[in-house]
């Protein structure tokens, strides 16, 4: 009998281009990331992320939210679909549908999201434009545990980048996304290794509670 530990099964939810999914796939392929991506599920048909998954030999499913009468009905189906893959972790990677409290409760402590801001600043959408308009000197990205409160769950890791006077939302988003593709695989790796946990509503790394902003990475990267 082999005594190799089985990699943690992960289901990834996407809505679009899937560049964060690609960073996870690349981590698995290079051997850095001890997970098995069991399935990729999109709420939108025909998105690039589905092609990325298929190219990597990962099973894909589309659950189009437009085919469900309510958010609750969509979430019930999504939950059943995910659970058929028995994941240890659910990863939201550019997933754009707000999830119901029943859904977030079911995966509490085993679902992560990547949000393009330095939470608790700029929850919700259009974060890059809002950071520029607010005159912020820095912006960034957070990986957090998902709770019922939108973008309000405990932060695991945050990477910070400068905002330049020459920035527009597109340029700033690109700078932030380079950090996304570093910190999301890292957070998923820590979770799969049992280093990162959610306990009593807080994120914990190596047995120590993290501060509100999580583990901080300062990326000069101008
Ligand atoms: N659900 C819960 N309950 N909690 C969170 O923290 C969640 C969540 C669902 C998604 C990702 C989030 C982000 O990183 C996320 C976190 C979509 C919207 C949104 O307004 C807001 C935040 C996030 C994702 N969605 C619109 C809706 O009506 C649809 C927008 C669209 O389709 O383009 O669901 O920012
Ligand atoms: C990422 O920048 C992610 O932070 C953001 O969408 C992009 C998805 O890119 N997420 C949200 O805005 C969530 N509301 P990807 O599909 O290429 O990973």
GROMACS .gro file of C-alpha atoms and ligand atoms in nm:
model
  275
    1UNK     CA    1   0.000   0.000   0.000
    2UNK     CA    2   0.122   0.349  -0.085
    3UNK     CA    3   0.124   0.583   0.213
    4UNK     CA    4   0.101   0.894  -0.006
    5UNK     CA    5  -0.147   1.148   0.129
    6UNK     CA    6  -0.434   1.214  -0.110
    7UNK     CA    7  -0.442   1.574  -0.234
    8UNK     CA    8  -0.733   1.785  -0.113
    9UNK     CA    9  -1.020   1.796  -0.360
   10UNK     CA   10  -1.114   2.149  -0.465
   11UNK     CA   11  -1.412   2.276  -0.665
   12UNK     CA   12  -1.356   2.612  -0.838
   13UNK     CA   13  -1.648   2.844  -0.923
   14UNK     CA   14  -1.597   3.097  -1.204
   15UNK     CA   15  -1.794   3.344  -1.415
   16UNK     CA   16  -1.538   3.466  -1.666
   17UNK     CA   17  -1.184   3.462  -1.795
   18UNK     CA   18  -1.046   3.234  -1.524
   19UNK     CA   19  -0.696   3.377  -1.495
   20UNK     CA   20  -0.703   3.294  -1.122
   21UNK     CA   21  -0.817   2.942  -1.210
   22UNK     CA   22  -0.520   2.925  -1.449
   23UNK     CA   23  -0.282   3.024  -1.167
   24UNK     CA   24  -0.421   2.735  -0.961
   25UNK     CA   25  -0.392   2.492  -1.254
   26UNK     CA   26  -0.032   2.603  -1.310
   27UNK     CA   27   0.042   2.544  -0.942
   28UNK     CA   28  -0.095   2.192  -0.960
   29UNK     CA   29   0.093   2.113  -1.282
   30UNK     CA   30   0.424   2.241  -1.142
   31UNK     CA   31   0.379   2.033  -0.827
   32UNK     CA   32   0.369   2.336  -0.593
   33UNK     CA   33   0.003   2.302  -0.504
   34UNK     CA   34  -0.105   1.981  -0.328
   35UNK     CA   35  -0.466   1.978  -0.451
   36UNK     CA   36  -0.680   1.807  -0.711
   37UNK     CA   37  -0.914   2.041  -0.895
   38UNK     CA   38  -1.212   1.805  -0.902
   39UNK     CA   39  -1.439   2.030  -1.111
   40UNK     CA   40  -1.484   2.382  -1.244
   41UNK     CA   41  -1.837   2.524  -1.241
   42UNK     CA   42  -1.941   2.842  -1.423
   43UNK     CA   43  -2.270   3.031  -1.397
   44UNK     CA   44  -2.204   3.168  -1.746
   45UNK     CA   45  -2.177   2.957  -2.061
   46UNK     CA   46  -1.894   3.001  -2.312
   47UNK     CA   47  -1.643   3.174  -2.086
   48UNK     CA   48  -1.265   3.145  -2.125
   49UNK     CA   49  -1.231   2.984  -1.782
   50UNK     CA   50  -1.421   2.676  -1.905
   51UNK     CA   51  -1.177   2.640  -2.194
   52UNK     CA   52  -0.883   2.668  -1.956
   53UNK     CA   53  -1.031   2.389  -1.740
   54UNK     CA   54  -1.103   2.160  -2.037
   55UNK     CA   55  -0.751   2.215  -2.169
   56UNK     CA   56  -0.621   2.096  -1.832
   57UNK     CA   57  -0.844   1.787  -1.840
   58UNK     CA   58  -1.066   1.911  -1.555
   59UNK     CA   59  -1.440   1.828  -1.562
   60UNK     CA   60  -1.653   2.139  -1.630
   61UNK     CA   61  -2.016   2.222  -1.567
   62UNK     CA   62  -2.234   2.521  -1.650
   63UNK     CA   63  -2.518   2.615  -1.418
   64UNK     CA   64  -2.674   2.921  -1.578
   65UNK     CA   65  -2.839   3.128  -1.305
   66UNK     CA   66  -3.085   3.260  -1.565
   67UNK     CA   67  -3.249   2.916  -1.574
   68UNK     CA   68  -3.353   2.934  -1.207
   69UNK     CA   69  -3.657   3.122  -1.073
   70UNK     CA   70  -3.483   3.243  -0.754
   71UNK     CA   71  -3.135   3.281  -0.601
   72UNK     CA   72  -3.235   3.011  -0.351
   73UNK     CA   73  -3.322   2.762  -0.627
   74UNK     CA   74  -2.992   2.831  -0.806
   75UNK     CA   75  -2.793   2.792  -0.485
   76UNK     CA   76  -2.963   2.462  -0.391
   77UNK     CA   77  -2.871   2.315  -0.730
   78UNK     CA   78  -2.520   2.459  -0.710
   79UNK     CA   79  -2.470   2.308  -0.363
   80UNK     CA   80  -2.583   1.963  -0.478
   81UNK     CA   81  -2.361   1.983  -0.783
   82UNK     CA   82  -2.056   2.084  -0.579
   83UNK     CA   83  -2.115   1.822  -0.308
   84UNK     CA   84  -2.122   1.542  -0.566
   85UNK     CA   85  -1.745   1.610  -0.599
   86UNK     CA   86  -1.688   1.587  -0.218
   87UNK     CA   87  -1.452   1.885  -0.202
   88UNK     CA   88  -1.250   1.982   0.103
   89UNK     CA   89  -1.248   2.339  -0.028
   90UNK     CA   90  -1.462   2.556  -0.258
   91UNK     CA   91  -1.278   2.838  -0.435
   92UNK     CA   92  -1.455   3.142  -0.583
   93UNK     CA   93  -1.233   3.267  -0.866
   94UNK     CA   94  -1.404   3.565  -1.028
   95UNK     CA   95  -1.744   3.418  -0.940
   96UNK     CA   96  -1.996   3.699  -0.978
   97UNK     CA   97  -2.318   3.578  -0.811
   98UNK     CA   98  -2.405   3.676  -0.455
   99UNK     CA   99  -2.460   3.359  -0.252
  100UNK     CA  100  -2.748   3.300  -0.008
  101UNK     CA  101  -2.687   3.258   0.367
  102UNK     CA  102  -2.789   2.889   0.348
  103UNK     CA  103  -2.514   2.835   0.091
  104UNK     CA  104  -2.242   3.025   0.278
  105UNK     CA  105  -2.338   2.848   0.605
  106UNK     CA  106  -2.302   2.506   0.436
  107UNK     CA  107  -1.943   2.582   0.328
  108UNK     CA  108  -1.844   2.798   0.625
  109UNK     CA  109  -1.471   2.767   0.691
  110UNK     CA  110  -1.413   2.577   0.365
  111UNK     CA  111  -1.485   2.840   0.098
  112UNK     CA  112  -1.244   3.116  -0.013
  113UNK     CA  113  -1.291   3.420  -0.236
  114UNK     CA  114  -1.045   3.661  -0.397
  115UNK     CA  115  -1.162   4.020  -0.388
  116UNK     CA  116  -0.975   4.298  -0.571
  117UNK     CA  117  -0.936   4.548  -0.286
  118UNK     CA  118  -0.767   4.592   0.049
  119UNK     CA  119  -1.067   4.477   0.253
  120UNK     CA  120  -1.250   4.614   0.447
  121UNK     CA  121  -1.207   4.897   0.195
  122UNK     CA  122  -1.412   4.881  -0.128
  123UNK     CA  123  -1.645   4.589  -0.081
  124UNK     CA  124  -1.865   4.515  -0.383
  125UNK     CA  125  -1.793   4.589  -0.748
  126UNK     CA  126  -1.581   4.834  -0.957
  127UNK     CA  127  -1.312   4.844  -0.690
  128UNK     CA  128  -1.024   4.973  -0.906
  129UNK     CA  129  -1.216   5.278  -1.032
  130UNK     CA  130  -1.338   5.351  -0.681
  131UNK     CA  131  -0.986   5.329  -0.533
  132UNK     CA  132  -0.859   5.577  -0.795
  133UNK     CA  133  -1.151   5.816  -0.739
  134UNK     CA  134  -1.095   5.801  -0.363
  135UNK     CA  135  -0.734   5.914  -0.416
  136UNK     CA  136  -0.587   5.607  -0.245
  137UNK     CA  137  -0.207   5.582  -0.248
  138UNK     CA  138  -0.233   5.201  -0.233
  139UNK     CA  139  -0.475   4.937  -0.351
  140UNK     CA  140  -0.458   4.561  -0.368
  141UNK     CA  141  -0.627   4.229  -0.326
  142UNK     CA  142  -0.758   4.012  -0.044
  143UNK     CA  143  -0.823   3.640  -0.009
  144UNK     CA  144  -1.094   3.584   0.249
  145UNK     CA  145  -1.318   3.314   0.388
  146UNK     CA  146  -1.670   3.355   0.251
  147UNK     CA  147  -1.947   3.433   0.500
  148UNK     CA  148  -2.304   3.557   0.452
  149UNK     CA  149  -2.174   3.914   0.470
  150UNK     CA  150  -2.067   4.012   0.118
  151UNK     CA  151  -1.687   4.053   0.106
  152UNK     CA  152  -1.703   4.062   0.485
  153UNK     CA  153  -1.553   3.728   0.590
  154UNK     CA  154  -1.216   3.704   0.767
  155UNK     CA  155  -0.916   3.794   0.552
  156UNK     CA  156  -0.640   3.534   0.511
  157UNK     CA  157  -0.389   3.717   0.289
  158UNK     CA  158  -0.365   4.064   0.143
  159UNK     CA  159  -0.120   4.200  -0.118
  160UNK     CA  160  -0.073   4.575  -0.152
  161UNK     CA  161   0.035   4.766  -0.465
  162UNK     CA  162   0.091   5.138  -0.524
  163UNK     CA  163  -0.163   5.348  -0.713
  164UNK     CA  164   0.023   5.562  -0.970
  165UNK     CA  165  -0.086   5.906  -1.087
  166UNK     CA  166  -0.086   5.771  -1.443
  167UNK     CA  167  -0.325   5.485  -1.354
  168UNK     CA  168  -0.663   5.417  -1.500
  169UNK     CA  169  -0.881   5.130  -1.377
  170UNK     CA  170  -0.743   4.892  -1.642
  171UNK     CA  171  -0.378   4.956  -1.560
  172UNK     CA  172  -0.441   4.931  -1.188
  173UNK     CA  173  -0.642   4.610  -1.232
  174UNK     CA  174  -0.347   4.454  -1.418
  175UNK     CA  175  -0.106   4.542  -1.137
  176UNK     CA  176  -0.347   4.397  -0.882
  177UNK     CA  177  -0.406   4.083  -1.089
  178UNK     CA  178  -0.035   3.997  -1.095
  179UNK     CA  179  -0.059   3.977  -0.716
  180UNK     CA  180  -0.385   3.778  -0.733
  181UNK     CA  181  -0.207   3.506  -0.926
  182UNK     CA  182   0.057   3.484  -0.650
  183UNK     CA  183  -0.154   3.503  -0.335
  184UNK     CA  184  -0.449   3.284  -0.436
  185UNK     CA  185  -0.239   2.970  -0.501
  186UNK     CA  186  -0.053   3.048  -0.175
  187UNK     CA  187  -0.375   3.074   0.029
  188UNK     CA  188  -0.513   2.755  -0.127
  189UNK     CA  189  -0.184   2.575  -0.055
  190UNK     CA  190  -0.191   2.688   0.309
  191UNK     CA  191  -0.551   2.572   0.343
  192UNK     CA  192  -0.478   2.234   0.181
  193UNK     CA  193  -0.181   2.186   0.415
  194UNK     CA  194  -0.400   2.261   0.717
  195UNK     CA  195  -0.199   2.576   0.801
  196UNK     CA  196  -0.485   2.815   0.725
  197UNK     CA  197  -0.817   2.774   0.904
  198UNK     CA  198  -1.119   2.972   1.006
  199UNK     CA  199  -1.185   2.950   1.380
  200UNK     CA  200  -1.450   3.143   1.571
  201UNK     CA  201  -1.505   3.381   1.281
  202UNK     CA  202  -1.135   3.461   1.242
  203UNK     CA  203  -0.861   3.346   1.007
  204UNK     CA  204  -0.583   3.147   1.171
  205UNK     CA  205  -0.239   3.075   1.025
  206UNK     CA  206  -0.007   2.818   1.187
  207UNK     CA  207  -0.221   2.821   1.500
  208UNK     CA  208  -0.215   3.199   1.542
  209UNK     CA  209  -0.510   3.430   1.484
  210UNK     CA  210  -0.442   3.678   1.203
  211UNK     CA  211  -0.509   4.051   1.232
  212UNK     CA  212  -0.808   4.200   1.051
  213UNK     CA  213  -0.614   4.246   0.727
  214UNK     CA  214  -0.467   3.894   0.729
  215UNK     CA  215  -0.111   3.802   0.630
  216UNK     CA  216   0.033   4.109   0.458
  217UNK     CA  217   0.240   4.107   0.141
  218UNK     CA  218   0.378   4.440   0.024
  219UNK     CA  219   0.440   4.429  -0.350
  220UNK     CA  220   0.636   4.729  -0.482
  221UNK     CA  221   0.579   4.624  -0.847
  222UNK     CA  222   0.529   4.976  -0.990
  223LIG     N1  223  -2.164   3.572  -0.145
  223LIG     C1  224  -2.161   3.593  -0.014
  223LIG     N2  225  -2.270   3.561   0.056
  223LIG     N3  226  -2.054   3.645   0.051
  223LIG     C2  227  -1.945   3.681  -0.020
  223LIG     O1  228  -1.843   3.731   0.046
  223LIG     C3  229  -1.942   3.665  -0.161
  223LIG     C4  230  -2.057   3.609  -0.221
  223LIG     C5  231  -2.062   3.592  -0.359
  223LIG     C6  232  -1.958   3.636  -0.438
  223LIG     C7  233  -1.743   3.756  -0.468
  223LIG     C8  234  -1.761   3.909  -0.464
  223LIG     C9  235  -1.633   3.986  -0.489
  223LIG     O2  236  -1.524   3.936  -0.471
  223LIG    C10  237  -1.846   3.696  -0.380
  223LIG    C11  238  -1.838   3.709  -0.240
  223LIG    C12  239  -2.050   3.952  -0.704
  223LIG    C13  240  -2.113   4.064  -0.653
  223LIG    C14  241  -2.242   4.114  -0.715
  223LIG     O3  242  -2.288   4.223  -0.685
  223LIG    C15  243  -2.061   4.123  -0.540
  223LIG    C16  244  -1.947   4.072  -0.481
  223LIG    C17  245  -1.882   3.960  -0.533
  223LIG    C18  246  -1.934   3.902  -0.646
  223LIG     N4  247  -2.306   4.035  -0.806
  223LIG    C19  248  -2.431   4.066  -0.875
  223LIG    C20  249  -2.547   3.980  -0.819
  223LIG     O4  250  -2.661   4.028  -0.833
  223LIG    C21  251  -2.423   4.032  -1.021
  223LIG    C22  252  -2.314   4.106  -1.091
  223LIG    C23  253  -2.280   4.045  -1.229
  223LIG     O5  254  -2.333   3.940  -1.266
  223LIG     O6  255  -2.196   4.105  -1.297
  223LIG     O7  256  -2.526   3.867  -0.771
  223LIG     O8  257  -1.642   4.107  -0.524
  224LIG     C1  258  -1.031   3.903  -1.058
  224LIG     O1  259  -0.960   4.023  -1.071
  224LIG     C2  260  -1.103   3.897  -0.927
  224LIG     O2  261  -1.034   3.958  -0.823
  224LIG     C3  262  -1.227   3.973  -0.957
  224LIG     O3  263  -1.261   3.942  -1.090
  224LIG     C4  264  -1.145   3.903  -1.160
  224LIG     C5  265  -1.167   3.766  -1.216
  224LIG     O4  266  -1.064   3.736  -1.304
  224LIG     N1  267  -1.333   3.934  -0.872
  224LIG     C6  268  -1.438   4.009  -0.852
  224LIG     O5  269  -1.447   4.122  -0.895
  224LIG     C7  270  -1.544   3.945  -0.771
  224LIG     N2  271  -1.655   4.034  -0.764
  224LIG     P1  272  -1.040   3.589  -1.354
  224LIG     O6  273  -1.175   3.535  -1.403
  224LIG     O7  274  -0.946   3.607  -1.468
  224LIG     O8  275  -0.982   3.509  -1.243
   0.00000   0.00000   0.00000
